[in-house]
XYZ file of C-alpha atoms in Angstrom:
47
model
C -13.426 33.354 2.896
C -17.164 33.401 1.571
C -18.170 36.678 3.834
C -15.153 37.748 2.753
C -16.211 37.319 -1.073
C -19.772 38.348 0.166
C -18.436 41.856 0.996
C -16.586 42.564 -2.121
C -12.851 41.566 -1.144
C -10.777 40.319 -3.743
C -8.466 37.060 -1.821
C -5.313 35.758 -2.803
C -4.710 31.794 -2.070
C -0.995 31.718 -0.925
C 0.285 27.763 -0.929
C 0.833 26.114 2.120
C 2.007 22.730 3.967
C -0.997 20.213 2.959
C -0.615 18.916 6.639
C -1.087 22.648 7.773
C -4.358 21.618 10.023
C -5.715 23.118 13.460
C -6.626 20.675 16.071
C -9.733 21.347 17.939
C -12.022 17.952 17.769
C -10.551 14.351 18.459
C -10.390 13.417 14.739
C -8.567 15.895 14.039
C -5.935 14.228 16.691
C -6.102 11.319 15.527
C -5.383 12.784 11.715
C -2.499 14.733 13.296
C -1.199 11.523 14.540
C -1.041 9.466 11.618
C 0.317 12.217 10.036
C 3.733 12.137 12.577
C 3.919 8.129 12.007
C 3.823 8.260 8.548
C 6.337 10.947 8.598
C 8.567 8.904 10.735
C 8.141 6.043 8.645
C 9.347 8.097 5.751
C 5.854 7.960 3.927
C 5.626 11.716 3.627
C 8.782 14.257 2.473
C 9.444 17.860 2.368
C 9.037 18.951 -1.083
């Protein structure tokens, strides 16, 4: 987003799922993980 700034481009934020994450390093795993439990649990709901 910053080059894209950098260079003049006007960017539009468009909301999202908050758990929307890509996982490429073992914390992020581990993050995805807890994120299923609590899920399961009923700790986090659709909105």
């Amino acid at each position: 987003a910053s080059m894209m700034m950098h260079y003049g481009y006007t960017l539009y934020p468009v909301l999202g799922e908050t758990e929307n994450i890509k996982i490429t390093t073992p914390s992020d795993y581990y993050m995805f993980t807890g994120i299923i439990k609590n899920r399961e649990l009923g700790g986090l709901k659709d909105e």
